[in-house]
Structure formats: C-alpha cells, structure tokens
PDB file of C-alpha atoms in Angstrom:
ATOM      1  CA  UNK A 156     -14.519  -0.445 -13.542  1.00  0.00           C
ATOM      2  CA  UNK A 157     -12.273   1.009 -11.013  1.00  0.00           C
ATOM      3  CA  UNK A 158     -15.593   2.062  -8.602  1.00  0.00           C
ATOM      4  CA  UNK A 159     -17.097  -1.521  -9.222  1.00  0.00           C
ATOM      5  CA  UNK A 160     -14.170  -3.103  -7.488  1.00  0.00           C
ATOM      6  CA  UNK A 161     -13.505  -0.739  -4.903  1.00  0.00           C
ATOM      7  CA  UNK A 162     -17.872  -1.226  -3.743  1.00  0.00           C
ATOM      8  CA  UNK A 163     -17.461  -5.037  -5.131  1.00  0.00           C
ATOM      9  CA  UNK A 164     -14.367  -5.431  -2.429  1.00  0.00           C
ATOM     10  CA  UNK A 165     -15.652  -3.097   0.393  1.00  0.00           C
ATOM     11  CA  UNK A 166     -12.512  -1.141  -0.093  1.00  0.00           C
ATOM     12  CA  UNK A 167     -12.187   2.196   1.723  1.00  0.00           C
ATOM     13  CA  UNK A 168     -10.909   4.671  -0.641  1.00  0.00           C
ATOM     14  CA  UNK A 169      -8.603   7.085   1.007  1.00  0.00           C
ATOM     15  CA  UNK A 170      -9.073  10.523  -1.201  1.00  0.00           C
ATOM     16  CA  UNK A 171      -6.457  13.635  -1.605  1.00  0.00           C
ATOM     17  CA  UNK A 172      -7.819  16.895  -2.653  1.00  0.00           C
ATOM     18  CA  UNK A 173      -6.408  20.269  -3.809  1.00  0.00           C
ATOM     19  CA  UNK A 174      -7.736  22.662  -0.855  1.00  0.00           C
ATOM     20  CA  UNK A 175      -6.245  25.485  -3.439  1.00  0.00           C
ATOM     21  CA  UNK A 176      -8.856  25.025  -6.008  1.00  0.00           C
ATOM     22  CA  UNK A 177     -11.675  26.837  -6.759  1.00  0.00           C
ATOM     23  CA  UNK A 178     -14.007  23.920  -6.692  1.00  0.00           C
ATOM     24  CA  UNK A 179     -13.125  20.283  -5.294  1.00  0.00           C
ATOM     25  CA  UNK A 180     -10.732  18.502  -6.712  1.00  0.00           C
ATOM     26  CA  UNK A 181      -9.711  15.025  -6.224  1.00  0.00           C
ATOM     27  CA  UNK A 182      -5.742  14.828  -7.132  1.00  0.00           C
ATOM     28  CA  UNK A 183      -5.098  11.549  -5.526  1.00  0.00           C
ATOM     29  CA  UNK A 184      -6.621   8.450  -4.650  1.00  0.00           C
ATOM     30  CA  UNK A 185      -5.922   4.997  -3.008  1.00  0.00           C
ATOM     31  CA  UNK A 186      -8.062   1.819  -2.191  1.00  0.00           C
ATOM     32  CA  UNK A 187      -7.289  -0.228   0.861  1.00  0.00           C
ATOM     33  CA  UNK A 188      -9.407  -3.955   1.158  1.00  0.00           C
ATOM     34  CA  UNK A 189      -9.112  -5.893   4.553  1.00  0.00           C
ATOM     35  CA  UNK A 190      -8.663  -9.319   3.845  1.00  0.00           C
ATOM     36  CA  UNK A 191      -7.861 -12.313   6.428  1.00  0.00           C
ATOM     37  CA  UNK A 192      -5.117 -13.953   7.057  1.00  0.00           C
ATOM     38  CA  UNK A 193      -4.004 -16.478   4.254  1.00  0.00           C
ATOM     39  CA  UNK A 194      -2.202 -17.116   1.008  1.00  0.00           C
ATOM     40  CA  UNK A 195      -1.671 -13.821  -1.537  1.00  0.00           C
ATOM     41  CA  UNK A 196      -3.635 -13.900  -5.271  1.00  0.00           C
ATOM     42  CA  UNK A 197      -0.688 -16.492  -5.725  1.00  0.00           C
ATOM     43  CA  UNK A 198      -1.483 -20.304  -4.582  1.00  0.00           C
ATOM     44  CA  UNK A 199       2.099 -20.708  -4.305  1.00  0.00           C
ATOM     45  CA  UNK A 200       3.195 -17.885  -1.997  1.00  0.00           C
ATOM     46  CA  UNK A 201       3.453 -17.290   1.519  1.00  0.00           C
ATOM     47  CA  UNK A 202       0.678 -17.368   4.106  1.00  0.00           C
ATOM     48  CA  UNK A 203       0.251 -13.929   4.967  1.00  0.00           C
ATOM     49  CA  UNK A 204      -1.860 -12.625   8.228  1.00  0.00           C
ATOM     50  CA  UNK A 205      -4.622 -10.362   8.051  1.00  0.00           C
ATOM     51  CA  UNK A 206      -4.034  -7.653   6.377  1.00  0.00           C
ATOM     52  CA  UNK A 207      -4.542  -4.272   4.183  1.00  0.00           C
ATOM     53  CA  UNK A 208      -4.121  -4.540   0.393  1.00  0.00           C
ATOM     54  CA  UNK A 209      -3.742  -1.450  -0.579  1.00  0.00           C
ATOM     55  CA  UNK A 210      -4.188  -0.931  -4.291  1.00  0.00           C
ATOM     56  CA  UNK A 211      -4.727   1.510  -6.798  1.00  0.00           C
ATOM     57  CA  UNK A 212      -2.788   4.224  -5.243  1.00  0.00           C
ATOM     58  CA  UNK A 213      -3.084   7.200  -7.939  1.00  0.00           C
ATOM     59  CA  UNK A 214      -1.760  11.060  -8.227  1.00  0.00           C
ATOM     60  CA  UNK A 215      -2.957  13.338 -11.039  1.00  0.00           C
ATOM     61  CA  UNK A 216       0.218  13.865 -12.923  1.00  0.00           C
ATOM     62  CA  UNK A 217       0.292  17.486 -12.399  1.00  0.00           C
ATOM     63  CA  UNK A 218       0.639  16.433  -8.857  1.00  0.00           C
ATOM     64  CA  UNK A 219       3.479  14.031  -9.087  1.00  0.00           C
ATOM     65  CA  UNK A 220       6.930  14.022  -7.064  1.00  0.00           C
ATOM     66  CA  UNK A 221       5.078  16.231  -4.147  1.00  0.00           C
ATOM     67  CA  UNK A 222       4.909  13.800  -1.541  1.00  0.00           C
ATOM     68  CA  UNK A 223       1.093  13.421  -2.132  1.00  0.00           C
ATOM     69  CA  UNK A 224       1.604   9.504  -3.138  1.00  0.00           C
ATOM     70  CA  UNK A 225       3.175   9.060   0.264  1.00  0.00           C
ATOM     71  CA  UNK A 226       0.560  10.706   2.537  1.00  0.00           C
ATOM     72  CA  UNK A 227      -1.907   8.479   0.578  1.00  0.00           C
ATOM     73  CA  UNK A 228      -0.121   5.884   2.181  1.00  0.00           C
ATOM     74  CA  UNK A 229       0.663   7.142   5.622  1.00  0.00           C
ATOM     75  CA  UNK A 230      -2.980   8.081   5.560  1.00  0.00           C
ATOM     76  CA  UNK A 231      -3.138   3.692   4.710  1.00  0.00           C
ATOM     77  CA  UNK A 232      -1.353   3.002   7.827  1.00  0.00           C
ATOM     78  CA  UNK A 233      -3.096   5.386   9.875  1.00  0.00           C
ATOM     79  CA  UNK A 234      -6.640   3.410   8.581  1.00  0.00           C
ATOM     80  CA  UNK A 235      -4.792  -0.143   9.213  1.00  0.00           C
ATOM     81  CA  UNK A 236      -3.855   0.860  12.483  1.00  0.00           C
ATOM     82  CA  UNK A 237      -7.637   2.204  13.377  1.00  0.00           C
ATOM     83  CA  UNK A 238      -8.545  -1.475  12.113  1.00  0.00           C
ATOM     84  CA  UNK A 239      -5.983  -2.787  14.387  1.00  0.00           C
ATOM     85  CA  UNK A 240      -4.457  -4.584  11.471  1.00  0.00           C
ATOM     86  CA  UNK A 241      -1.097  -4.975  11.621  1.00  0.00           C
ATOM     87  CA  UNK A 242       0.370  -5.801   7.896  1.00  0.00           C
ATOM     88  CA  UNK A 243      -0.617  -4.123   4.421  1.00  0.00           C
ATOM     89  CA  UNK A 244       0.346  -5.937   1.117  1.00  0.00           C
ATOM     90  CA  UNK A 245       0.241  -4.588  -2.437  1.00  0.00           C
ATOM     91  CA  UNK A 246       1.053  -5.568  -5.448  1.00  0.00           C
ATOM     92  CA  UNK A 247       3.335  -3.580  -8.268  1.00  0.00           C
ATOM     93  CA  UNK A 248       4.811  -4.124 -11.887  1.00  0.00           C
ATOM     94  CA  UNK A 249       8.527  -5.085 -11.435  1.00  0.00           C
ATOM     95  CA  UNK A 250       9.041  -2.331 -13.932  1.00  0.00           C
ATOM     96  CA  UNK A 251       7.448   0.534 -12.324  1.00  0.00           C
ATOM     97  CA  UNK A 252      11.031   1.610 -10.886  1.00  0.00           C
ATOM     98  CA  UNK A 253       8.542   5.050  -9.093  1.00  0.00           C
ATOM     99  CA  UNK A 254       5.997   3.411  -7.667  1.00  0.00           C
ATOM    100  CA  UNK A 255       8.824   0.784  -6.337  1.00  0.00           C
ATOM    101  CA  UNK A 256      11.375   3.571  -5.211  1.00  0.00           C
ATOM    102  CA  UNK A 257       7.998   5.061  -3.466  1.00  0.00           C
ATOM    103  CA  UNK A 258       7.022   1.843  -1.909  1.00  0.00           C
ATOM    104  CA  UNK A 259      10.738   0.339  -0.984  1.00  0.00           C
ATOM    105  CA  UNK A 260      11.072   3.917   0.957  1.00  0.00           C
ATOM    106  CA  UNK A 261       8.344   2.950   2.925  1.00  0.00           C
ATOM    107  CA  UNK A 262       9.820  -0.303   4.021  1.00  0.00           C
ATOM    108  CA  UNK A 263       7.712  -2.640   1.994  1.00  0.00           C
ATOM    109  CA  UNK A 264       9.684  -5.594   0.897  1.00  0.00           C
ATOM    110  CA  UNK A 265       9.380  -8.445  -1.883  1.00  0.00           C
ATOM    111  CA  UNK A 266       7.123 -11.153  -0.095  1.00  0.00           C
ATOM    112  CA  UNK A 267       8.400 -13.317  -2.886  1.00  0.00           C
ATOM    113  CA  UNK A 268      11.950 -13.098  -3.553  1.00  0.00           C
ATOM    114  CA  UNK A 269      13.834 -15.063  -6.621  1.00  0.00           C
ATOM    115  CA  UNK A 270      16.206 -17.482  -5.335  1.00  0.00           C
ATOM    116  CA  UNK A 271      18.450 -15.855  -8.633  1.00  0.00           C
ATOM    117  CA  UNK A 272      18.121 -12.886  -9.957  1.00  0.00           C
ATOM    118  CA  UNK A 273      15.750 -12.397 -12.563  1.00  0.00           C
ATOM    119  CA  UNK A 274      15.192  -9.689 -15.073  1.00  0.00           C
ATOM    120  CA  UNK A 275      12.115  -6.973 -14.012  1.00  0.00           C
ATOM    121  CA  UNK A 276      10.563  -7.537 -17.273  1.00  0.00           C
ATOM    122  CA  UNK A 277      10.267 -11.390 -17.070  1.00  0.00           C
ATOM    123  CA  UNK A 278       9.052 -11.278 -13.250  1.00  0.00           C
ATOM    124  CA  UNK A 279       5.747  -8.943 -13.836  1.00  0.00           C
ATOM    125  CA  UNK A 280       3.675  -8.089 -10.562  1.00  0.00           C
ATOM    126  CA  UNK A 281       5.784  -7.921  -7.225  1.00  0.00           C
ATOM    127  CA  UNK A 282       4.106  -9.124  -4.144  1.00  0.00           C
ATOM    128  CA  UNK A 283       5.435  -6.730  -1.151  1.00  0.00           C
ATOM    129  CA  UNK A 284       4.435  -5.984   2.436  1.00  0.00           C
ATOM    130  CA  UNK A 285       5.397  -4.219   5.224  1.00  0.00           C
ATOM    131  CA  UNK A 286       4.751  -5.138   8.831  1.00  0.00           C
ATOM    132  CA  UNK A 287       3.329  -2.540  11.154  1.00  0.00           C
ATOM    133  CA  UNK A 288       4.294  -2.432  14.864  1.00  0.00           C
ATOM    134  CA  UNK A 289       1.154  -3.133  17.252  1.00  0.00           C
ATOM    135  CA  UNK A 290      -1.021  -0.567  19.037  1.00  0.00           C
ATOM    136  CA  UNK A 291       1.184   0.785  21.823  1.00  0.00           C
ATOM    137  CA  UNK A 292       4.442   0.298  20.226  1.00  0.00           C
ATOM    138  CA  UNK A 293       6.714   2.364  18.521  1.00  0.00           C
ATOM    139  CA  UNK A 294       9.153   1.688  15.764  1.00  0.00           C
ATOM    140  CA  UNK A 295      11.812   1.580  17.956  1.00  0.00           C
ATOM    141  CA  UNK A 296      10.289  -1.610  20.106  1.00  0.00           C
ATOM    142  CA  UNK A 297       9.625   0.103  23.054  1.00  0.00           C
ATOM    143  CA  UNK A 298       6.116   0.808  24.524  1.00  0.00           C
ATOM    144  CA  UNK A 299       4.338   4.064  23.697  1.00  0.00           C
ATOM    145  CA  UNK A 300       3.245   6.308  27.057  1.00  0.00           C
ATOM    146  CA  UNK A 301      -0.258   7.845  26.343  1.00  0.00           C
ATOM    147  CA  UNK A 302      -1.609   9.982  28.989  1.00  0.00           C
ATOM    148  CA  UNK A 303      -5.033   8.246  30.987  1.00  0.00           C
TER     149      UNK A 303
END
C-alpha cells in the first residue's frame, strides 16, 4: 500500500542504506510529495504555500537513535531546495513524543496551534512545517557568496 501511494502521489522516496552489509540493505526510508500552495488535508487550516510533504519517514529499528532519521530529512531539505521549494509540511500523531522530539529539533512547528491546551491523546495528527530560507540565503539572513 505504502508503494501505491508513493507512485499514486509522484513522491520521491529518499532511501538510506547500510554500506556495511554484505548485500544492499535499505534501513531507512522517507517520501517527499510537492504539492501547491493551498489549504493542508484540513479545510479549516491555514493556507500554506507550495510545499514538500514529507511523509512516511521510517528507520529499521535496529537502526534507531543514530541520527539516520535526521539525514533522511536533511537529505528532504536538500531535495526541496533543488525544487526551489521553500516550505515542507508533515503530519505526526500528537503522541509520538520521538518522532516529535526529532521533528521539533528540526524547527518544524505546530501549523495549528490550540488556543488552550489540549491533551496529546484527544488532538491526534499534528500539522507542522518549517520554513526554509531561499536560494542564496543563509540561516542567518544574510546572502550566501558562491564563487562565478
């Protein structure tokens, strides 16, 4: 079901392999979707620009808590960049306090913040996103020098 969505979708699957195995072996795996700008799955959120859903993101569990989840995603940014696509969204289980820690540390941010707080378990799937600074920019604001 997984491949149907990811060919259904047109998502580019971003793969992590152990280079220390015998024969390939796929330990990791994320799907990232371009999609235009507009509103979220949810008719009542925010208009969001174009962007990169990234969804998906998996590590073989023997792999876990080695940083592989997190060049998944820099590898994500590095793809939305090459797109020129300045904004990835995903969404998570409130209750998946990893995958949250992992994302949060990134700088992605609830898109849809209660106005009070509500409990994890009553407010299922998280909308977040992160902003990524344009071509030519760096994090810090100021314009990148490449040599001509």
């Amino acid at each position: 079901a997984r491949l149907g969505s990811a060919i259904r979708d047109k998502a580019r699957v971003l793969i992590a392999a152990d280079a220390g195995a015998a024969e390939l072996a796929v330990i990791g795996t994320v799907d990232c979707v371009a999609l235009p700008a507009g509103k979220g799955r949810r008719a009542m959120g925010p208009e969001l620009p174009q962007r990169l859903l990234i969804r998906n993101l998996w590590v073989a569990e023997a792999f876990r808590r080695q940083g592989i989840g997190r060049r998944l995603m820099d590898a994500a940014e590095e793809l939305a960049a090459e797109m020129h696509i300045e904004f990835l969204s995903l969404d998570v289980l409130a209750d998946n306090e990893p995958a949250r820690r992992l994302y949060e540390g990134l700088g992605f941010t609830d898109l849809e913040p209660p106005p009070v707080p509500v409990p994890n378990w009553l407010r299922g799937a998280l909308s977040l996103g992160k902003a990524l600074a344009p071509p030519g920019v760096t994090a810090e604001g100021s314009t990148e020098m490449r040599p001509m």
